[in-house]
Short mmCIF file of C-alpha atoms and ligand atoms in Angstrom, two decimals:
data_model
loop_
_atom_site.label_atom_id
_atom_site.label_comp_id
_atom_site.label_asym_id
_atom_site.label_seq_id
_atom_site.Cartn_x
_atom_site.Cartn_y
_atom_site.Cartn_z
CA MET A 301 -4.20 -27.48 2.94
CA SER A 302 -1.03 -27.13 0.93
CA SER A 303 0.69 -23.77 0.59
CA THR A 304 -0.36 -20.60 2.37
CA ILE A 305 -2.46 -18.15 0.44
CA ARG A 306 -0.53 -15.04 -0.49
CA VAL A 307 -2.33 -12.13 -2.10
CA ARG A 308 -1.28 -8.60 -2.83
CA PHE A 309 -2.51 -5.12 -3.51
CA ALA A 310 -0.19 -3.48 -5.99
CA PRO A 311 -1.12 0.15 -6.56
CA SER A 312 0.89 2.58 -8.61
CA PRO A 313 1.66 5.64 -6.50
CA THR A 314 -0.16 8.04 -8.78
CA GLY A 315 -2.57 9.69 -6.35
CA HIS A 316 -5.07 9.14 -3.58
CA LEU A 317 -6.66 5.76 -2.95
CA HIS A 318 -9.69 5.42 -5.20
CA ILE A 319 -12.74 3.52 -3.99
CA GLY A 320 -12.12 0.98 -6.76
CA GLY A 321 -8.60 0.37 -5.50
CA ALA A 322 -9.82 0.28 -1.92
CA ARG A 323 -12.37 -2.36 -2.88
CA THR A 324 -9.64 -4.42 -4.58
CA ALA A 325 -7.41 -4.09 -1.52
CA LEU A 326 -10.30 -5.05 0.72
CA PHE A 327 -11.20 -8.20 -1.22
CA ASN A 328 -7.58 -9.32 -1.17
CA TRP A 329 -7.31 -8.55 2.53
CA LEU A 330 -10.54 -10.39 3.33
CA TYR A 331 -9.39 -13.38 1.35
CA ALA A 332 -6.05 -13.48 3.15
CA ARG A 333 -7.55 -13.01 6.60
CA LYS A 334 -10.28 -15.57 5.99
CA ASN A 335 -7.77 -18.21 4.94
CA GLY A 336 -4.96 -17.46 7.32
CA GLY A 337 -2.91 -16.17 4.42
CA GLN A 338 -0.75 -13.12 3.88
CA PHE A 339 -1.64 -9.78 2.43
CA ILE A 340 1.22 -7.99 0.71
CA LEU A 341 1.39 -4.37 -0.28
CA ARG A 342 3.62 -3.59 -3.24
CA PHE A 343 4.16 -0.31 -5.02
CA GLU A 344 4.31 -0.56 -8.78
CA ASP A 345 6.21 2.59 -9.50
CA THR A 346 8.11 1.74 -12.68
CA ASP A 347 6.21 4.28 -14.76
CA GLN A 348 8.03 7.18 -13.22
CA THR A 349 6.29 9.78 -15.35
CA ARG A 350 3.04 8.95 -13.56
CA ASN A 351 4.34 8.77 -10.01
CA VAL A 352 3.13 11.49 -7.70
CA GLU A 353 5.01 12.72 -4.68
CA ASN A 354 3.64 11.54 -1.33
CA ALA A 355 1.19 9.24 -3.06
CA GLU A 356 2.65 6.22 -1.28
CA GLN A 357 2.06 7.83 2.10
CA LYS A 358 -1.47 8.75 1.12
CA LEU A 359 -2.25 5.23 -0.02
CA LEU A 360 -0.88 3.74 3.19
CA ARG A 361 -2.82 6.20 5.29
CA SER A 362 -6.12 5.52 3.52
CA LEU A 363 -5.71 1.77 3.84
CA ALA A 364 -4.85 2.08 7.51
CA TRP A 365 -7.83 4.36 8.05
CA LEU A 366 -10.10 1.68 6.60
CA GLY A 367 -8.58 -0.83 9.00
CA ILE A 368 -6.84 -2.82 6.28
CA ASP A 369 -3.45 -3.95 7.55
CA TRP A 370 -0.67 -5.60 5.59
CA ASP A 371 1.81 -8.29 6.50
CA GLU A 372 4.54 -7.18 4.14
CA GLY A 373 5.20 -3.85 2.51
CA VAL A 374 7.51 -0.88 2.11
CA ASP A 375 7.07 0.29 5.67
CA VAL A 376 6.93 -3.03 7.54
CA GLY A 377 9.38 -4.91 5.35
CA GLY A 378 9.13 -8.65 4.88
CA PRO A 379 10.96 -11.68 3.54
CA PHE A 380 10.60 -10.57 -0.08
CA ALA A 381 11.75 -6.98 0.33
CA PRO A 382 12.08 -4.57 -1.32
CA TYR A 383 8.39 -3.95 -2.00
CA ARG A 384 8.86 -1.04 -4.38
CA GLN A 385 9.48 -2.09 -7.98
CA THR A 386 12.06 0.57 -8.80
CA GLU A 387 14.20 -0.96 -6.04
CA ARG A 388 13.86 -4.40 -7.56
CA LEU A 389 15.28 -3.74 -11.02
CA HIS A 390 18.34 -5.93 -10.37
CA LEU A 391 16.05 -8.87 -9.65
CA TYR A 392 14.48 -8.64 -13.08
CA GLN A 393 17.68 -8.79 -15.11
CA PRO A 394 18.20 -12.60 -15.01
CA PHE A 395 14.69 -13.06 -16.38
CA VAL A 396 15.40 -10.67 -19.22
CA GLU A 397 18.47 -12.67 -20.09
CA ARG A 398 16.55 -15.94 -20.02
CA LEU A 399 13.81 -14.64 -22.27
CA LEU A 400 16.41 -13.31 -24.70
CA ALA A 401 18.49 -16.49 -24.66
CA GLU A 402 15.46 -18.67 -25.27
CA GLY A 403 14.10 -16.48 -28.02
CA HIS A 404 11.03 -15.27 -26.11
CA ALA A 405 12.11 -11.68 -26.27
CA PHE A 406 13.90 -9.46 -28.73
CA TYR A 407 15.09 -5.88 -29.00
CA CYS A 408 13.03 -3.64 -31.19
CA TYR A 409 14.59 -0.51 -32.69
CA CYS A 410 11.49 0.89 -34.40
CA SER A 411 11.02 4.57 -33.82
CA GLU A 412 7.71 6.06 -32.73
CA GLN A 413 7.24 7.49 -36.25
CA GLU A 414 7.87 4.13 -37.90
CA LEU A 415 5.41 2.41 -35.58
CA GLU A 416 2.87 5.15 -36.22
CA ALA A 417 3.24 4.73 -39.98
CA GLU A 418 2.80 0.98 -39.57
CA ARG A 419 -0.39 1.47 -37.55
CA ALA A 420 -1.78 3.93 -40.07
CA ALA A 421 -1.12 1.52 -42.94
CA GLN A 422 -2.81 -1.34 -41.08
CA MET A 423 -5.84 0.75 -40.36
CA ALA A 424 -6.03 1.89 -43.94
CA ARG A 425 -6.22 -1.79 -44.90
CA GLY A 426 -9.03 -2.27 -42.37
CA GLU A 427 -6.88 -4.32 -40.01
CA THR A 428 -6.70 -4.01 -36.25
CA PRO A 429 -3.35 -2.36 -35.58
CA LYS A 430 -0.73 -4.58 -34.04
CA TYR A 431 3.06 -4.64 -34.00
CA SER A 432 4.20 -6.32 -37.24
CA GLY A 433 7.12 -8.26 -35.83
CA LYS A 434 9.52 -6.22 -37.91
CA CYS A 435 12.48 -6.48 -35.50
CA ARG A 436 11.94 -10.13 -34.62
CA LYS A 437 14.81 -11.31 -36.80
CA LEU A 438 17.28 -8.53 -37.23
CA SER A 439 20.67 -9.42 -38.62
CA ALA A 440 23.83 -8.45 -36.78
CA GLU A 441 24.44 -5.77 -39.47
CA GLN A 442 20.99 -4.22 -39.01
CA ILE A 443 21.48 -4.12 -35.27
CA ALA A 444 24.89 -2.54 -35.67
CA GLN A 445 23.41 -0.03 -38.08
CA TYR A 446 20.61 0.95 -35.66
CA GLU A 447 23.04 1.18 -32.78
CA ALA A 448 25.28 3.41 -34.88
CA GLU A 449 22.27 5.66 -35.52
CA GLY A 450 21.99 6.02 -31.76
CA ARG A 451 18.66 4.25 -31.53
CA LYS A 452 17.76 2.90 -28.10
CA PRO A 453 15.76 -0.33 -28.33
CA VAL A 454 12.79 -1.47 -26.33
CA LEU A 455 12.47 -5.09 -25.30
CA ARG A 456 9.49 -6.91 -26.80
CA PHE A 457 7.95 -10.21 -25.86
CA ARG A 458 7.62 -12.60 -28.79
CA VAL A 459 4.00 -13.68 -28.76
CA PRO A 460 3.62 -17.23 -30.12
CA GLU A 461 1.41 -17.50 -33.17
CA GLY A 462 -1.83 -19.40 -33.54
CA GLN A 463 -2.31 -20.31 -29.91
CA LYS A 464 -5.04 -19.92 -27.36
CA VAL A 465 -4.46 -18.61 -23.88
CA VAL A 466 -7.02 -20.09 -21.53
CA ILE A 467 -7.57 -18.44 -18.19
CA ASP A 468 -9.53 -20.14 -15.47
CA ASP A 469 -10.77 -17.09 -13.64
CA ALA A 470 -12.30 -17.59 -10.20
CA VAL A 471 -15.00 -15.04 -10.99
CA ARG A 472 -15.43 -15.18 -14.75
CA GLY A 473 -14.85 -18.86 -15.37
CA THR A 474 -12.95 -19.87 -18.49
CA VAL A 475 -11.82 -16.91 -20.53
CA GLU A 476 -9.99 -17.50 -23.81
CA PHE A 477 -7.77 -15.24 -25.85
CA GLU A 478 -6.23 -15.86 -29.29
CA THR A 479 -2.56 -15.01 -29.35
CA ASP A 480 -2.98 -13.79 -32.94
CA GLY A 481 -4.88 -10.83 -31.54
CA ILE A 482 -1.91 -9.83 -29.42
CA GLY A 483 1.08 -8.14 -30.99
CA ASP A 484 4.59 -8.56 -29.59
CA PHE A 485 4.29 -6.23 -26.65
CA ILE A 486 6.92 -4.11 -24.97
CA ILE A 487 8.22 -5.53 -21.69
CA ALA A 488 11.03 -3.07 -21.01
CA ARG A 489 11.60 0.52 -22.01
CA PRO A 490 14.79 1.80 -23.68
CA ASP A 491 16.20 2.60 -20.22
CA GLY A 492 15.74 -1.06 -19.27
CA ILE A 493 12.95 -0.42 -16.80
CA PRO A 494 10.31 -3.11 -17.17
CA MET A 495 6.73 -2.37 -18.12
CA TYR A 496 3.82 -3.28 -15.88
CA ASN A 497 2.95 -6.59 -17.58
CA PHE A 498 6.48 -7.88 -17.13
CA ALA A 499 7.31 -6.58 -13.67
CA VAL A 500 3.99 -7.74 -12.28
CA VAL A 501 4.66 -11.31 -13.40
CA LEU A 502 8.17 -11.37 -11.97
CA ASP A 503 7.10 -9.88 -8.66
CA ASP A 504 4.05 -12.06 -8.26
CA HIS A 505 6.32 -15.02 -8.93
CA LEU A 506 9.20 -13.88 -6.73
CA MET A 507 6.87 -12.95 -3.90
CA GLY A 508 5.06 -16.27 -4.00
CA ILE A 509 1.69 -14.76 -4.81
CA THR A 510 -0.93 -17.49 -5.09
CA HIS A 511 -4.01 -15.47 -6.04
CA VAL A 512 -4.39 -12.27 -8.01
CA LEU A 513 -7.64 -10.48 -7.26
CA ARG A 514 -7.87 -7.28 -9.25
CA GLY A 515 -10.19 -5.09 -11.26
CA GLU A 516 -11.78 -6.29 -14.48
CA GLU A 517 -9.95 -3.53 -16.37
CA HIS A 518 -6.86 -5.75 -16.10
CA LEU A 519 -8.45 -8.79 -17.74
CA SER A 520 -6.98 -7.90 -21.13
CA ASN A 521 -3.51 -7.80 -19.56
CA THR A 522 -3.87 -11.28 -18.17
CA PRO A 523 -3.17 -13.27 -21.37
CA ARG A 524 0.04 -11.28 -21.82
CA GLN A 525 1.06 -12.10 -18.29
CA VAL A 526 0.15 -15.76 -18.71
CA LEU A 527 2.31 -15.92 -21.84
CA ILE A 528 5.26 -14.61 -19.86
CA TYR A 529 4.70 -17.18 -17.13
CA GLN A 530 4.62 -19.88 -19.79
CA ALA A 531 7.76 -18.64 -21.50
CA LEU A 532 9.60 -18.70 -18.19
CA GLY A 533 8.20 -22.10 -17.27
CA LEU A 534 6.48 -20.67 -14.19
CA THR A 535 3.07 -21.46 -12.77
CA ALA A 536 0.71 -18.52 -12.95
CA PRO A 537 -1.28 -17.60 -9.86
CA LYS A 538 -5.02 -18.08 -9.75
CA PHE A 539 -6.78 -15.03 -11.19
CA ALA A 540 -10.02 -13.43 -10.04
CA HIS A 541 -11.18 -10.34 -11.91
CA ILE A 542 -13.61 -8.20 -9.97
CA SER A 543 -16.30 -6.26 -11.84
CA LEU A 544 -16.20 -2.57 -12.50
CA ILE A 545 -17.92 -0.14 -10.17
CA LEU A 546 -20.47 1.97 -12.05
CA ASN A 547 -21.70 5.36 -10.90
CA PRO A 548 -25.32 5.73 -9.71
CA ASN A 549 -26.38 6.34 -13.32
CA ARG A 550 -24.91 2.97 -14.22
CA GLN A 551 -22.15 4.55 -16.24
CA LYS A 552 -18.46 3.93 -16.15
CA MET A 553 -16.82 6.37 -13.80
CA SER A 554 -14.23 8.88 -14.80
CA LYS A 555 -11.98 10.49 -12.25
CA ARG A 556 -13.85 13.72 -12.82
CA ASP A 557 -17.26 12.16 -12.15
CA GLU A 558 -18.82 14.21 -9.39
CA SER A 559 -21.89 12.08 -8.84
CA ILE A 560 -20.13 10.25 -6.03
CA ILE A 561 -17.22 10.78 -3.67
CA GLN A 562 -14.45 8.73 -5.27
CA PHE A 563 -11.48 8.89 -2.95
CA VAL A 564 -11.12 7.30 0.47
CA GLU A 565 -9.34 10.38 1.78
CA GLN A 566 -12.42 12.48 1.08
CA TYR A 567 -14.57 10.21 3.22
CA ARG A 568 -12.02 10.52 5.99
CA GLU A 569 -11.98 14.29 5.71
CA LEU A 570 -15.76 14.49 5.77
CA GLY A 571 -15.89 12.49 8.97
CA TYR A 572 -17.42 9.26 7.74
CA LEU A 573 -16.85 6.24 9.93
CA PRO A 574 -14.25 3.97 8.34
CA GLU A 575 -16.11 0.81 9.36
CA ALA A 576 -19.16 2.05 7.45
CA ILE A 577 -17.09 2.67 4.33
CA LEU A 578 -15.43 -0.72 4.69
CA ASN A 579 -18.79 -2.45 5.01
CA PHE A 580 -20.16 -0.53 2.04
CA LEU A 581 -17.13 -1.34 -0.16
CA SER A 582 -17.37 -5.01 0.74
CA LEU A 583 -20.80 -5.18 -0.87
CA LEU A 584 -19.66 -3.59 -4.12
CA GLY A 585 -19.51 -6.72 -6.20
CA TRP A 586 -19.60 -9.27 -3.41
CA SER A 587 -22.49 -10.49 -1.31
CA PRO A 588 -22.75 -12.83 1.62
CA GLU A 589 -25.55 -15.36 1.85
CA GLY A 590 -28.88 -13.97 3.02
CA GLU A 591 -30.31 -10.47 3.10
CA ARG A 592 -28.22 -8.95 5.83
CA GLU A 593 -26.04 -5.99 4.87
CA LEU A 594 -24.45 -4.73 8.06
CA PHE A 595 -21.29 -6.61 8.89
CA ALA A 596 -18.49 -5.87 11.26
CA ARG A 597 -14.99 -6.38 9.92
CA GLU A 598 -14.58 -9.81 11.58
CA GLU A 599 -17.92 -10.94 10.21
CA LEU A 600 -16.85 -9.94 6.70
CA VAL A 601 -13.68 -11.96 7.14
CA GLU A 602 -15.77 -14.88 8.34
CA GLN A 603 -18.17 -14.71 5.38
CA PHE A 604 -15.83 -13.90 2.51
CA THR A 605 -15.50 -16.38 -0.34
CA LEU A 606 -14.45 -15.87 -3.95
CA ASP A 607 -17.47 -17.71 -5.30
CA ARG A 608 -19.77 -14.97 -4.07
CA ILE A 609 -18.04 -12.25 -6.10
CA ALA A 610 -20.47 -11.09 -8.77
CA LYS A 611 -19.80 -11.21 -12.50
CA SER A 612 -21.99 -8.23 -13.23
CA PRO A 613 -20.86 -4.67 -12.54
CA ALA A 614 -21.46 -3.18 -9.12
CA VAL A 615 -23.50 0.01 -8.98
CA PHE A 616 -22.53 2.61 -6.42
CA ASP A 617 -25.76 3.14 -4.49
CA ILE A 618 -25.62 6.43 -2.62
CA GLN A 619 -28.81 5.73 -0.67
CA LYS A 620 -27.28 2.55 0.63
CA LEU A 621 -24.07 4.34 1.56
CA ASN A 622 -26.03 6.96 3.50
CA TRP A 623 -28.22 4.41 5.21
CA MET A 624 -25.22 2.37 6.21
CA SER A 625 -23.26 5.41 7.42
CA THR A 626 -26.15 6.47 9.61
CA GLU A 627 -26.53 2.97 11.04
CA TYR A 628 -22.90 3.06 12.08
CA MET A 629 -23.23 6.60 13.47
CA LYS A 630 -26.09 5.42 15.67
CA GLN A 631 -23.78 2.81 17.13
CA ALA A 632 -20.85 5.16 17.59
CA SER A 633 -20.24 6.78 20.97
CA PRO A 634 -20.88 10.53 21.33
CA GLU A 635 -17.18 10.85 22.14
CA ARG A 636 -16.23 9.41 18.79
CA VAL A 637 -18.78 11.46 16.87
CA LEU A 638 -17.57 14.61 18.60
CA GLU A 639 -13.97 13.80 17.81
CA LEU A 640 -14.83 13.43 14.14
CA ALA A 641 -17.04 16.51 14.13
CA TYR A 642 -14.62 18.72 16.03
CA PRO A 643 -12.55 20.01 13.09
CA HIS A 644 -15.79 20.73 11.24
CA LEU A 645 -17.24 22.61 14.20
CA GLN A 646 -14.07 24.67 14.14
CA ALA A 647 -14.06 25.18 10.39
CA SER A 648 -17.64 26.40 10.46
CA GLY A 649 -16.84 28.81 13.28
CA ARG A 650 -19.07 27.01 15.79
CA ILE A 651 -16.03 26.48 17.95
CA ASP A 652 -13.05 28.78 18.07
CA ALA A 653 -10.37 27.52 15.72
CA ASN A 654 -7.76 27.99 18.45
CA GLN A 655 -9.66 25.98 21.02
CA SER A 656 -8.18 22.50 21.06
CA PRO A 657 -10.44 19.72 22.34
CA GLU A 658 -8.13 19.20 25.33
CA THR A 659 -8.70 22.73 26.58
CA LEU A 660 -12.49 22.49 26.73
CA SER A 661 -13.96 22.86 30.20
CA SER A 662 -15.82 19.81 31.42
CA GLU A 663 -19.14 21.69 31.00
CA GLN A 664 -18.32 22.66 27.42
CA ARG A 665 -17.30 19.14 26.66
CA GLU A 666 -20.43 17.70 28.24
CA TRP A 667 -22.54 20.14 26.26
CA LEU A 668 -20.88 19.21 22.95
CA LEU A 669 -21.17 15.53 23.73
CA ASN A 670 -24.88 15.93 24.34
CA ILE A 671 -25.24 17.71 21.02
CA ALA A 672 -23.34 14.91 19.28
CA ALA A 673 -25.56 12.35 21.00
CA LEU A 674 -28.69 14.26 20.04
CA TYR A 675 -27.88 14.32 16.32
CA LYS A 676 -25.69 11.34 15.65
CA GLU A 677 -28.44 9.16 14.27
CA GLN A 678 -29.13 11.76 11.58
CA LEU A 679 -25.56 11.92 10.39
CA ASN A 680 -24.01 10.32 7.35
CA ALA A 681 -20.77 12.04 8.19
CA ALA A 682 -19.65 14.10 11.15
CA SER A 683 -19.12 17.15 8.93
CA GLU A 684 -22.91 17.49 8.79
CA LEU A 685 -23.16 18.23 12.51
CA PRO A 686 -22.46 22.00 12.42
CA ALA A 687 -25.38 22.62 10.06
CA LEU A 688 -27.75 20.20 11.76
CA ALA A 689 -27.05 21.61 15.20
CA ALA A 690 -27.01 25.25 14.04
CA THR A 691 -29.68 26.34 16.48
CA PHE A 692 -27.36 25.72 19.45
CA PHE A 693 -24.64 27.93 18.11
CA GLU A 694 -26.47 30.82 16.53
CA ALA A 695 -27.71 33.82 18.44
CA ASP A 696 -31.12 34.00 16.81
CA ILE A 697 -33.46 31.53 15.27
CA THR A 698 -34.37 31.48 11.63
CA LEU A 699 -38.10 30.93 11.34
CA GLU A 700 -39.01 28.24 8.83
CA ASP A 701 -41.84 29.15 6.49
CA ASP A 702 -44.17 26.44 7.74
CA ALA A 703 -43.64 27.63 11.30
CA ARG A 704 -45.07 31.15 10.81
CA PRO A 705 -48.79 30.27 10.53
CA ILE A 706 -48.52 28.10 13.63
CA LEU A 707 -47.09 30.96 15.66
CA ALA A 708 -50.04 33.11 14.55
CA GLU A 709 -52.58 30.73 16.13
CA ALA A 710 -54.71 32.27 18.89
CA HIS A 711 -53.55 30.13 21.82
CA VAL A 712 -49.83 30.56 21.20
CA THR A 713 -49.25 33.71 23.22
CA GLN A 714 -50.83 32.17 26.29
CA VAL A 715 -48.73 29.00 25.98
CA LEU A 716 -45.46 30.85 25.40
CA SER A 717 -45.95 33.45 28.12
CA THR A 718 -46.93 30.83 30.69
CA PHE A 719 -44.01 28.67 29.74
CA ALA A 720 -41.60 31.66 29.79
CA GLU A 721 -42.76 32.72 33.23
CA LEU A 722 -42.19 29.21 34.57
CA VAL A 723 -38.73 29.03 32.99
CA ARG A 724 -37.81 32.28 34.70
CA GLN A 725 -38.65 30.76 38.06
CA VAL A 726 -36.60 27.57 37.62
CA ASP A 727 -33.54 27.20 39.86
CA THR A 728 -31.86 24.02 38.70
CA TRP A 729 -31.82 23.56 34.96
CA THR A 730 -32.30 19.82 34.38
CA ILE A 731 -34.24 17.66 31.98
CA GLU A 732 -36.60 16.72 34.82
CA ALA A 733 -37.24 20.38 35.57
CA ILE A 734 -38.07 20.99 31.91
CA VAL A 735 -40.45 18.03 31.82
CA ALA A 736 -42.16 19.51 34.88
CA LEU A 737 -42.41 22.92 33.15
CA PHE A 738 -44.42 21.44 30.34
CA LYS A 739 -46.72 19.64 32.80
CA GLN A 740 -47.36 22.87 34.65
CA THR A 741 -47.91 24.83 31.46
CA GLN A 742 -50.46 22.23 30.45
CA THR A 743 -52.29 22.45 33.79
CA THR A 744 -52.29 26.23 33.73
CA THR A 745 -53.33 26.75 30.11
CA GLY A 746 -55.32 23.60 29.41
CA PHE A 747 -53.36 23.06 26.16
CA LYS A 748 -51.58 19.80 25.62
CA GLY A 749 -49.85 17.68 22.95
CA LYS A 750 -49.07 19.47 19.72
CA GLN A 751 -50.79 22.68 20.83
CA LEU A 752 -48.45 22.84 23.78
CA PHE A 753 -45.17 21.58 22.35
CA MET A 754 -45.19 23.01 18.83
CA PRO A 755 -45.25 26.70 19.75
CA VAL A 756 -42.41 26.15 22.22
CA ARG A 757 -40.40 24.15 19.71
CA ILE A 758 -40.80 26.82 17.07
CA ALA A 759 -40.04 29.65 19.46
CA VAL A 760 -36.80 28.10 20.66
CA SER A 761 -35.59 26.59 17.38
CA GLY A 762 -37.51 28.21 14.54
CA GLN A 763 -38.42 24.76 13.23
CA THR A 764 -41.43 22.51 13.31
CA HIS A 765 -39.29 19.40 13.46
CA GLY A 766 -36.22 18.58 15.43
CA ARG A 767 -34.64 16.35 17.96
CA ASP A 768 -35.94 15.61 21.44
CA LEU A 769 -37.52 18.85 22.68
CA ASN A 770 -36.65 18.54 26.37
CA MET A 771 -33.02 17.89 25.53
CA THR A 772 -33.01 20.71 22.99
CA ILE A 773 -34.30 23.15 25.59
CA TYR A 774 -31.88 21.84 28.17
CA LEU A 775 -28.89 22.27 25.86
CA LEU A 776 -29.95 25.73 24.72
CA GLY A 777 -29.77 26.83 28.33
CA LYS A 778 -32.10 28.95 30.36
CA ASP A 779 -30.92 32.33 29.10
CA LYS A 780 -31.14 31.51 25.44
CA VAL A 781 -34.54 29.89 25.89
CA LEU A 782 -35.86 32.96 27.68
CA GLU A 783 -34.45 35.28 25.03
CA ARG A 784 -36.02 33.31 22.23
CA LEU A 785 -39.38 33.06 23.95
CA ALA A 786 -39.31 36.79 24.62
CA ALA A 787 -38.54 37.46 20.98
CA GLN A 788 -41.78 35.75 19.95
CA LEU A 789 -43.98 37.34 22.60
N1 LIG B 1902 -0.22 -1.50 -10.62
C1 LIG B 1902 -1.42 -2.05 -11.14
C2 LIG B 1902 -2.55 -1.08 -10.90
O1 LIG B 1902 -2.43 -0.21 -10.08
C3 LIG B 1902 -1.69 -3.38 -10.49
C4 LIG B 1902 -2.58 -4.27 -11.25
C5 LIG B 1902 -2.52 -5.67 -10.72
O2 LIG B 1902 -3.06 -5.89 -9.62
O3 LIG B 1902 -1.94 -6.51 -11.37
O4 LIG B 1902 -3.58 -1.14 -11.52
#
């Protein structure tokens, strides 16, 4: 193979990492790792009005949490540093001069009001608004006049007329754009800072980017970028535009859409397993061969190819996310689940907020680990543990409605009192001892199966369903079990 594959994720530091951005980063990362290439992280921060403080740190943290690592970037450096566009402004200047010298760019002095009037007139004539080219050929006198008025020009790219821009997209195939539909667009602001479409081309070129995998929302930018490559006599990278992610109602998402959790940080805070989220994101718009859906990170790397990226939009399937999360929880160790659940157990008051995990006694720790083990296969996220395991932390049970009639059945008192008496006599509280208690209760009362277990389950937990009964009783402890049995007798 010829040159090494170099791909990049180029977020603007405007907030938390969105699942759409995370998916883009992931596809780039997978492509790099699969092909022994490099994955570069670059911050596109030239629109300073949109930059948000600490957003860079948040983006880095979310990527790292997902297990996506980068070979070059603001924190790790690299041969093409700096990796923050506002620190690269000096690198752009020679390209500005070339475009100007070769007539591919010009300064435009139109004011916002003039441009607005132009747009309004075009619309009144039923035309699609587009920059008229008014400042393309200003005379030296006109320029001097504008300068004297104190106008600060923007730099525009001169879009060639009557041409076609043909993009050979790895996902969408051949996509064509007419240059006549594109007005001369702004490439640098009055302060000289380049706009996205310009800076992205220069950086992708300067950083040796070979493939640009990004969201479909950028497809309309691509012809503009290709025109800049052409004007500078540079080879454009290979493009691959990944489909939009739709919400579960198959609608385009807005940032305010609450039908799904949209930011990676939120999944982290809720105690999802990052490998589950990574696996889920990988299948948003990409699919491996076959029916399988659970893939470890290395397997995803192994399987990833651009030709299996879908053209149609990906729909965010919450059922699938939950199923996948639970599958990963099942595989996770109780230690890990407890670690993730710990802050939530504290926040819900189940564990004292001042009790750090390191200060737990070995019995407390063992007890919590058993609870984590008991419930982990019901969890989407570790934050659900405090509610699921409520019965272990609360003083009294809350009787479920469907449990009441069962407790009123004639044989219940006999079962519960026999069982309670046997519990009272137990010396060593072990699972085996509890198993034996049920056997003895059965022999003594003659009740077995549901008639035996259900009353006990309800008496100790208030519920007709739950996790393993022996373990539940064991973890509740002898005293609590006796108290709860007594309360029903
Ligand atoms: N800064 C752009 C964004 O965040 C990058 C787009 C691209 O990958 O070219 O959307």
